[in-house]
Coordinates of C-alpha atoms (C1' of nucleotides) in Angstrom, one line a residue:
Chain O
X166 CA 0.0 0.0 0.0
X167 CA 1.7 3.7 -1.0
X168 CA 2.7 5.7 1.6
X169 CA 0.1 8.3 0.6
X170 CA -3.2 5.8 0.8
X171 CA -1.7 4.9 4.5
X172 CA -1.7 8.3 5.7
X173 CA -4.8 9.2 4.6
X174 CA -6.1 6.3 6.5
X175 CA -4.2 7.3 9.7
X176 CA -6.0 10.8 9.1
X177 CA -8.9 9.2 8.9
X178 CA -8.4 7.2 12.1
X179 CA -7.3 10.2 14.3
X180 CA -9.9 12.6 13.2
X181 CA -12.8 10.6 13.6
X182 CA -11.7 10.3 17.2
X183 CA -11.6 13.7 17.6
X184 CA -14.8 14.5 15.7
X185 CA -16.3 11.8 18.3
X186 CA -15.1 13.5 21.1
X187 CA -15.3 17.1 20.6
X188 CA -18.2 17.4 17.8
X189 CA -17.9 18.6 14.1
X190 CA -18.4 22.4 14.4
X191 CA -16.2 22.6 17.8
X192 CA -13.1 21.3 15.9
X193 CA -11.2 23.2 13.5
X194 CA -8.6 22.3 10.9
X195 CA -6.4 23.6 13.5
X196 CA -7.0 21.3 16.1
X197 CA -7.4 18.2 13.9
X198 CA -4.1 19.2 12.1
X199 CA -2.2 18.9 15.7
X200 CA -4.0 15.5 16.7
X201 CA -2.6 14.3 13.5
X202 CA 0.9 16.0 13.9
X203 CA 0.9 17.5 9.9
X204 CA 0.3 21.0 9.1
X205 CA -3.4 22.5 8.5
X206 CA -2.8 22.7 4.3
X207 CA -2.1 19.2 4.0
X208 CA -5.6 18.6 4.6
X209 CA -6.6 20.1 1.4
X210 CA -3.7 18.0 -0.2
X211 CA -6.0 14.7 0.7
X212 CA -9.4 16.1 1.3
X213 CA -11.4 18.6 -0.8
X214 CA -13.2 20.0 2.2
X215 CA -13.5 19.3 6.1
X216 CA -17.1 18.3 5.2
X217 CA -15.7 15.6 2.4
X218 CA -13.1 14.7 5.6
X219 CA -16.2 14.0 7.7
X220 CA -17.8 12.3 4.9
X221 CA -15.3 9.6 4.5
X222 CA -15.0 9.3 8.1
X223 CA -18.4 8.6 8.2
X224 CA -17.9 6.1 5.4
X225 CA -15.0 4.3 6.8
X226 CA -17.1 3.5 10.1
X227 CA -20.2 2.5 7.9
X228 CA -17.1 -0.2 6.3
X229 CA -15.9 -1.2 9.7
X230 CA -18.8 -1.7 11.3
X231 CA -20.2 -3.7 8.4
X232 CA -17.0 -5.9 8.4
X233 CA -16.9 -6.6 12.2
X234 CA -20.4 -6.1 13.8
X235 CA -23.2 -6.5 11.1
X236 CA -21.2 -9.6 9.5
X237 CA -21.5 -11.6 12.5
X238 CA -25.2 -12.0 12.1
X239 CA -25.0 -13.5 8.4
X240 CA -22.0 -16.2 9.7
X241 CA -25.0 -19.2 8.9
X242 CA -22.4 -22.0 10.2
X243 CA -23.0 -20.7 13.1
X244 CA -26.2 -21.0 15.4
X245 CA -28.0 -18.0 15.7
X246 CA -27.7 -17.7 19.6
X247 CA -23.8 -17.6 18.8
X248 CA -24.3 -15.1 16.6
X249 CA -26.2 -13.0 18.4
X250 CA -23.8 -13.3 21.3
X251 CA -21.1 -12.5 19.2
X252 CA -22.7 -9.8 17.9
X253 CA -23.2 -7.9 21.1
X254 CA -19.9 -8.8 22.6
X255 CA -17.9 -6.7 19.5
X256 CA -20.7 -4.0 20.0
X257 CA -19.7 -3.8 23.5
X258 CA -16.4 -3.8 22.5
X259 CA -16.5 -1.5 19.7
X260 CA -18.4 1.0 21.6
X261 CA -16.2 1.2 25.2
X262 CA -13.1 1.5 23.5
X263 CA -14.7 4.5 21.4
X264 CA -14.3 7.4 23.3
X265 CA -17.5 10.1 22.4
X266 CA -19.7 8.0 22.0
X267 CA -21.6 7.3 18.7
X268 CA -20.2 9.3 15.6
X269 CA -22.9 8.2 13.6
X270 CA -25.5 9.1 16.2
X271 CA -23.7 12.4 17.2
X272 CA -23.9 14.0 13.7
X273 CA -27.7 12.8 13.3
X274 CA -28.0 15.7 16.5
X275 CA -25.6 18.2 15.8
X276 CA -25.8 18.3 12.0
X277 CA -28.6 16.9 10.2
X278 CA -30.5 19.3 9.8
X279 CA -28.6 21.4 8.2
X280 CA -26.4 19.7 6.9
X281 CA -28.2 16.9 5.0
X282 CA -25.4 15.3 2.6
X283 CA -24.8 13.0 5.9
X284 CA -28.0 11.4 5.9
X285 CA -27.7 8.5 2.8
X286 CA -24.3 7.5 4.7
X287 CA -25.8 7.2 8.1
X288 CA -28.9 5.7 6.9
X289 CA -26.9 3.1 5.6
X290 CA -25.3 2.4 8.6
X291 CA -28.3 2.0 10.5
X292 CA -30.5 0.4 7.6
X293 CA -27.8 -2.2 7.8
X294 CA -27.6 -2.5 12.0
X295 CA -31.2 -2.9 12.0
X296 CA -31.2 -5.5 9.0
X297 CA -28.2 -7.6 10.7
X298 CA -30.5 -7.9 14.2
X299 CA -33.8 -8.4 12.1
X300 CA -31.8 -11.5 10.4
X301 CA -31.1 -13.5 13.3
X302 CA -34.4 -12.8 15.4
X303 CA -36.4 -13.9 11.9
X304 CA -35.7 -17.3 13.2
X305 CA -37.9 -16.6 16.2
X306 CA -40.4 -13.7 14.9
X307 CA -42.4 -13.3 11.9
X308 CA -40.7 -10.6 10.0
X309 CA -42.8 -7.5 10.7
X310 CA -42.0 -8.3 14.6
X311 CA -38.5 -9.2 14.4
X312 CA -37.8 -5.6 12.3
X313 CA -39.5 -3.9 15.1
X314 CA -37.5 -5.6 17.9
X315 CA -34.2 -4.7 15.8
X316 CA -35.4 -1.4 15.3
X317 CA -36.0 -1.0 19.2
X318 CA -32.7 -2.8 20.1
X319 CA -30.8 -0.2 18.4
X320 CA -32.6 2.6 20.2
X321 CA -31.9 1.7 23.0
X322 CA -28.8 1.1 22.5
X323 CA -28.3 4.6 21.2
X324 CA -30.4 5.8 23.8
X325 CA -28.2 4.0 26.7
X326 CA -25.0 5.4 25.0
X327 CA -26.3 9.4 25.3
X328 CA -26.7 8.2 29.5
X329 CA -23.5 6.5 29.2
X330 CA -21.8 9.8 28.7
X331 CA -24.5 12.2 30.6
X332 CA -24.0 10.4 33.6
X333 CA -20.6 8.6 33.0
X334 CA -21.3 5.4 33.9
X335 CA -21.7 2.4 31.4
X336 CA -24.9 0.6 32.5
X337 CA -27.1 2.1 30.5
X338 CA -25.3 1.0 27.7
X339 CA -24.6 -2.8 29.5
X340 CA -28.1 -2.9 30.3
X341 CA -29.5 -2.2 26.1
X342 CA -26.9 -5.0 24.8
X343 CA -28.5 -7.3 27.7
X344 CA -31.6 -6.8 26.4
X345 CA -30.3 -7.4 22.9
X346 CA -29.0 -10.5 24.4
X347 CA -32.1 -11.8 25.3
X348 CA -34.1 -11.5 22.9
X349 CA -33.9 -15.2 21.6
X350 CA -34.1 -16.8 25.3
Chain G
X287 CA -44.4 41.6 34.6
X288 CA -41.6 44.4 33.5
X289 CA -41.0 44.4 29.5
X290 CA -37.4 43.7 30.2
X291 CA -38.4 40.2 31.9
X292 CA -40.8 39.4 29.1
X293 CA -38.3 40.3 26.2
X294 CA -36.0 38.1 27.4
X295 CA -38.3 34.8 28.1
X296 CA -39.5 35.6 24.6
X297 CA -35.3 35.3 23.3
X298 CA -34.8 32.7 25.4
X299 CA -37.5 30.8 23.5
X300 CA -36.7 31.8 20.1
X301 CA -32.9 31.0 20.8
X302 CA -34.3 27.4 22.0
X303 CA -35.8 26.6 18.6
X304 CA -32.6 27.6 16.5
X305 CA -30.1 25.5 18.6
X306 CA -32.5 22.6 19.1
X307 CA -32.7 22.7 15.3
X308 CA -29.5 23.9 14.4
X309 CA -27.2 22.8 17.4
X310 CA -25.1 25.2 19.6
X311 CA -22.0 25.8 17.6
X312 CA -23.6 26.0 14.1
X313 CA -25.6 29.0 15.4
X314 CA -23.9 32.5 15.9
X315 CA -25.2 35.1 17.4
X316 CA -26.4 36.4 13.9
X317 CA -28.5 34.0 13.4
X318 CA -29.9 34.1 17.0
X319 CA -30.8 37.9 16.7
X320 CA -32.1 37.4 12.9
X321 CA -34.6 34.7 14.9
X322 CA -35.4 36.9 17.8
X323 CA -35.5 40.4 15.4
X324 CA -32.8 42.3 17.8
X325 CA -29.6 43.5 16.9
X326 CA -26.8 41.2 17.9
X327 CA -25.8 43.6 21.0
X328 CA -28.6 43.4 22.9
X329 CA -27.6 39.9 23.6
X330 CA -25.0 41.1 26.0
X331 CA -27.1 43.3 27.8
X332 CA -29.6 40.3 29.1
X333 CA -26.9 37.5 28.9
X334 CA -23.3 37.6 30.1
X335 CA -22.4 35.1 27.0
X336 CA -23.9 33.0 24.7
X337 CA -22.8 29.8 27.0
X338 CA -24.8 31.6 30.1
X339 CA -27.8 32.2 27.0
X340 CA -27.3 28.4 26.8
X341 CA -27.7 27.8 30.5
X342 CA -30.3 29.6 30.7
X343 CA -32.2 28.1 27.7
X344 CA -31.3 24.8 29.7
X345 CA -33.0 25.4 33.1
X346 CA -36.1 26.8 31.5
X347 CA -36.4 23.4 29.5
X348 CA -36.4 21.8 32.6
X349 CA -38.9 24.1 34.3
X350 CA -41.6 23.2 31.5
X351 CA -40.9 19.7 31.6
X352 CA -41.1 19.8 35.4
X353 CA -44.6 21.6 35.3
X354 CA -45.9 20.3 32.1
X355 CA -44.8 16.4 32.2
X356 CA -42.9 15.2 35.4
X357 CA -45.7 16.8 37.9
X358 CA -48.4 14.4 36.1
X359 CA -46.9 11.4 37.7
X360 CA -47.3 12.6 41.4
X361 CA -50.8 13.4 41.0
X362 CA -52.2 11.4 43.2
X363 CA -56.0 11.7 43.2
X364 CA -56.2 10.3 39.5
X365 CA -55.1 6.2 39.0
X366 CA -51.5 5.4 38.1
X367 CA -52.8 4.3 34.5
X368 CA -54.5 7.4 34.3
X369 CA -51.3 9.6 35.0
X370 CA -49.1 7.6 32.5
X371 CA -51.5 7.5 29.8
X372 CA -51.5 11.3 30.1
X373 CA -47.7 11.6 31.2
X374 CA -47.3 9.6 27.3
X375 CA -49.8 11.5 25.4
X376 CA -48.0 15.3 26.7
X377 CA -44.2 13.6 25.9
X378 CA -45.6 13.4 22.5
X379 CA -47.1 16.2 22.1
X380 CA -44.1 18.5 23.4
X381 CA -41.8 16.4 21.3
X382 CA -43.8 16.5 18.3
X383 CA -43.8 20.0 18.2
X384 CA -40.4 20.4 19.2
X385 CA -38.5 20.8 15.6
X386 CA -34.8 19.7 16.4
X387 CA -35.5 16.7 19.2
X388 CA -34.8 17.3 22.5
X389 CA -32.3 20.1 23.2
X390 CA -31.1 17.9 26.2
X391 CA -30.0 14.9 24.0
X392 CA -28.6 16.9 21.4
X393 CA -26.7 19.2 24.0
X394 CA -25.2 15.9 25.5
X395 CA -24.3 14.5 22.9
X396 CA -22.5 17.9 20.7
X397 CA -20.9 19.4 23.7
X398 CA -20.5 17.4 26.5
X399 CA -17.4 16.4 27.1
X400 CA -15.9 19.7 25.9
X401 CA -18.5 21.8 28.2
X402 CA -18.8 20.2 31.6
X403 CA -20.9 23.0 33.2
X404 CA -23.8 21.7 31.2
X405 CA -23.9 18.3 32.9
X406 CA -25.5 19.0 36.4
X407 CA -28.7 20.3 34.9
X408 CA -29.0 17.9 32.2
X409 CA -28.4 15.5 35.0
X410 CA -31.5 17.3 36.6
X411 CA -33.5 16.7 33.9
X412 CA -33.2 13.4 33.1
X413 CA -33.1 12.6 36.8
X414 CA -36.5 14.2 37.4
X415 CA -37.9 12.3 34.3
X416 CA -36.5 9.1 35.0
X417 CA -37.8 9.6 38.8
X418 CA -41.3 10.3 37.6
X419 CA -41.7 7.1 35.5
X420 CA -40.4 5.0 38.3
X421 CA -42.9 6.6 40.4
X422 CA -45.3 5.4 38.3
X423 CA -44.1 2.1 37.8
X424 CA -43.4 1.4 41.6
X425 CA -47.5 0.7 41.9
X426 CA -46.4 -2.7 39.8
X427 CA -42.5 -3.5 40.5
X428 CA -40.3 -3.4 42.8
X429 CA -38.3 -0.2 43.2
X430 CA -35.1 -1.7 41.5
X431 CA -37.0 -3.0 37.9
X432 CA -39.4 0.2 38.7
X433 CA -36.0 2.6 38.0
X434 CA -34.5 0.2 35.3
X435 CA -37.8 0.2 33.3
X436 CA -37.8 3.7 34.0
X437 CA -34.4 4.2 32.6
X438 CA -35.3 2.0 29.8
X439 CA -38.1 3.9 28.7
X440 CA -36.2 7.2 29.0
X441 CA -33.4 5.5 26.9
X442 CA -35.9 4.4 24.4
X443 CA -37.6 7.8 23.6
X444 CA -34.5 9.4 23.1
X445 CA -33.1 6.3 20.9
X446 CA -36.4 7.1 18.9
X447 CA -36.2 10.7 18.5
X448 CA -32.3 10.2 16.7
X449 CA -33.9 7.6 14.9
X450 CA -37.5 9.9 13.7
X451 CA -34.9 12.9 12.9
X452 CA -32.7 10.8 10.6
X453 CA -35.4 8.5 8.8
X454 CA -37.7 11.8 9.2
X455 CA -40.2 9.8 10.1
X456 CA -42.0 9.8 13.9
X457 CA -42.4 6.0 13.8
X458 CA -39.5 5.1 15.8
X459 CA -40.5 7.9 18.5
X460 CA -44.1 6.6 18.7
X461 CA -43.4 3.2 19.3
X462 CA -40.8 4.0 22.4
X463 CA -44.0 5.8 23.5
X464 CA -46.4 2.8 22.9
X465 CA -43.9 0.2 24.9
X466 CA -44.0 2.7 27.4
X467 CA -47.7 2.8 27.3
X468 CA -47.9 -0.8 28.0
X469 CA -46.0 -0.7 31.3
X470 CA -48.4 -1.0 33.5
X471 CA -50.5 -3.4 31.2
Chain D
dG155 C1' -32.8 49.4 26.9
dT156 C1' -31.5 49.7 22.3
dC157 C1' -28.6 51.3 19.0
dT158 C1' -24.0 51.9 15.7
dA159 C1' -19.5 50.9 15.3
dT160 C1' -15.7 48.2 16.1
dA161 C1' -11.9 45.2 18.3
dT162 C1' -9.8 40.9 18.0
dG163 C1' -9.1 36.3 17.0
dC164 C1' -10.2 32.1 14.7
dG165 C1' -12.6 29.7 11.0
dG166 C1' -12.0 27.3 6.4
dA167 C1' -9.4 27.5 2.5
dT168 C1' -5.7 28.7 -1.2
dA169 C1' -1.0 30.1 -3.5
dG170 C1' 3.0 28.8 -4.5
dA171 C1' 7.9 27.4 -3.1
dC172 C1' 10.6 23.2 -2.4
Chain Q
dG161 C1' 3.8 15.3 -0.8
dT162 C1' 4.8 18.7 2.5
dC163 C1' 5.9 23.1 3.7
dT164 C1' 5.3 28.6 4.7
dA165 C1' 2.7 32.4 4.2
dT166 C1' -1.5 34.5 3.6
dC167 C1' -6.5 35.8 2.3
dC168 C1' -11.0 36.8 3.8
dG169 C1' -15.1 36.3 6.3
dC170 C1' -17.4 35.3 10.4
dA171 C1' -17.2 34.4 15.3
dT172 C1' -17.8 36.4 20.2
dA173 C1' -17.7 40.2 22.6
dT174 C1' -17.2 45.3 23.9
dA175 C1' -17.4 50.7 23.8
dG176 C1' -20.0 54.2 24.0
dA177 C1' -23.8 57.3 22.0
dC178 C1' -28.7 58.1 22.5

DNA sequence: GTCTATATGCGGATAGAC
DNA sequence: GTCTATCCGCATATAGAC
């Protein structure tokens, strides 16, 4: 891989963390330029625009996600009990080692409005969340029932990661996936 | 009441809807006086900055919500089922007319770790509501599943609104409602 | 209380050398 | 590819007249 395509994907990596954490409009080129140790104009040497930045960030987690969490649920050598485990273990995972929260969520709140070249990406993302739960609790539920129960899973999920940084404390996070968990006892 | 008092609930309410809808640090104070029809000044002779206009804009959210919603719960001369049936049909309507979500999420999840100050009353807010659906909910559980399923529901509705604001569609939103509906079924 | 005018810095973005 | 230097506009906030 060139030189170039791996520090774009650093850039990538370190500004989406930062984007998490601090929010889009409360982080300038400035600050994103020192978490990423380059200077401010290179930016504009890989991306066209800060927006296009956050668009392929946005991207990116749509691609890891789909490769590490949604997979999971579509793995059909394995039961769907295991899957489903597995599936909220990585989510668990995924989700305490990402400081900020949801980035995904996040920009649905701060930008969406008025900023609505986001929403096909994110819809994507959650179109396929939703789709990878409603697979695996098809086995138990007709359809129209399992989509609602991986509709509602996700919510509170999302939910439970907003309390998760209100109040600091990860149980209302713990206590969605268990629920998740659960639902094919 | 003086004019000066009454100008200024009438900014802090105008200033709600732009940063619900816009968020905090997409909106300058142009914006906010084009909404309000003052000159940007004036701002700084009924607010010490736009954070404390923030603050302010805060504890007046939860004043409403305090009067308007929480309070149904701890009526006490109508039936439990009574007081959540009307507790769920005000949420909706408040949120249903509030363009944006719920300045509280969005506040938490845009600014929060960057602006601490906000946390005690958001705490407040989401303390009170949680604290008036486990009132309710006591009648039929013990206190501990009372405050989870309290928490839940909470965690649900604001899951929901994310979801209703990016699909633009209140679907998600209404069903949190409807589960929590059924919790005293 | 409300206005006009302005200070000052930071925002995103570009030009052009190396 | 990476750098230095810089443009321009908007941001928050203040000064001081009326």
């Amino acid at each position: 891989m060139s030189k170039s395509i791996e520090v774009k994907r650093q850039i990538i990596s370190k500004c989406l963390e930062v984007f998490r954490k601090d929010g889009y409009y409360n982080t300038g080129i400035k600050k994103l330029a020192e978490a990423c140790e380059i200077k401010q104009s290179l930016f504009y040497y890989y991306f066209e625009s800060k927006e296009h930045l956050l668009e392929e960030i946005l991207k990116a987690v749509h691609g890891y996600f789909a490769r590490k969490v949604f997979n999971l649920a579509y793995q059909e050598e394995k039961s769907v009990h295991q899957r489903l485990e597995e599936m909220v273990e990585i989510t668990r995972e995924v989700f305490m080692r990402a400081e900020g929260g949801c980035i995904m969520a996040n920009t649905v709140l701060e930008m969406v409005q008025e900023q609505p070249q986001f929403i096909p990406v994110i819809r994507g993302f959650f179109d396929d969340w939703i789709a990878a739960n409603a697979h695996l609790l098809k086995e138990r539920y007709v359809e129209k029932v399992a989509i609602e129960k991986a509709e509602q899973a996700v919510q509170d999920v999302e939910g439970g990661i907003m309390l998760m940084r209100l109040y600091n404390d990860p149980k209302y996070f713990f206590k969605a996936l268990e629920r998740g968990r659960r639902l094919l006892d």
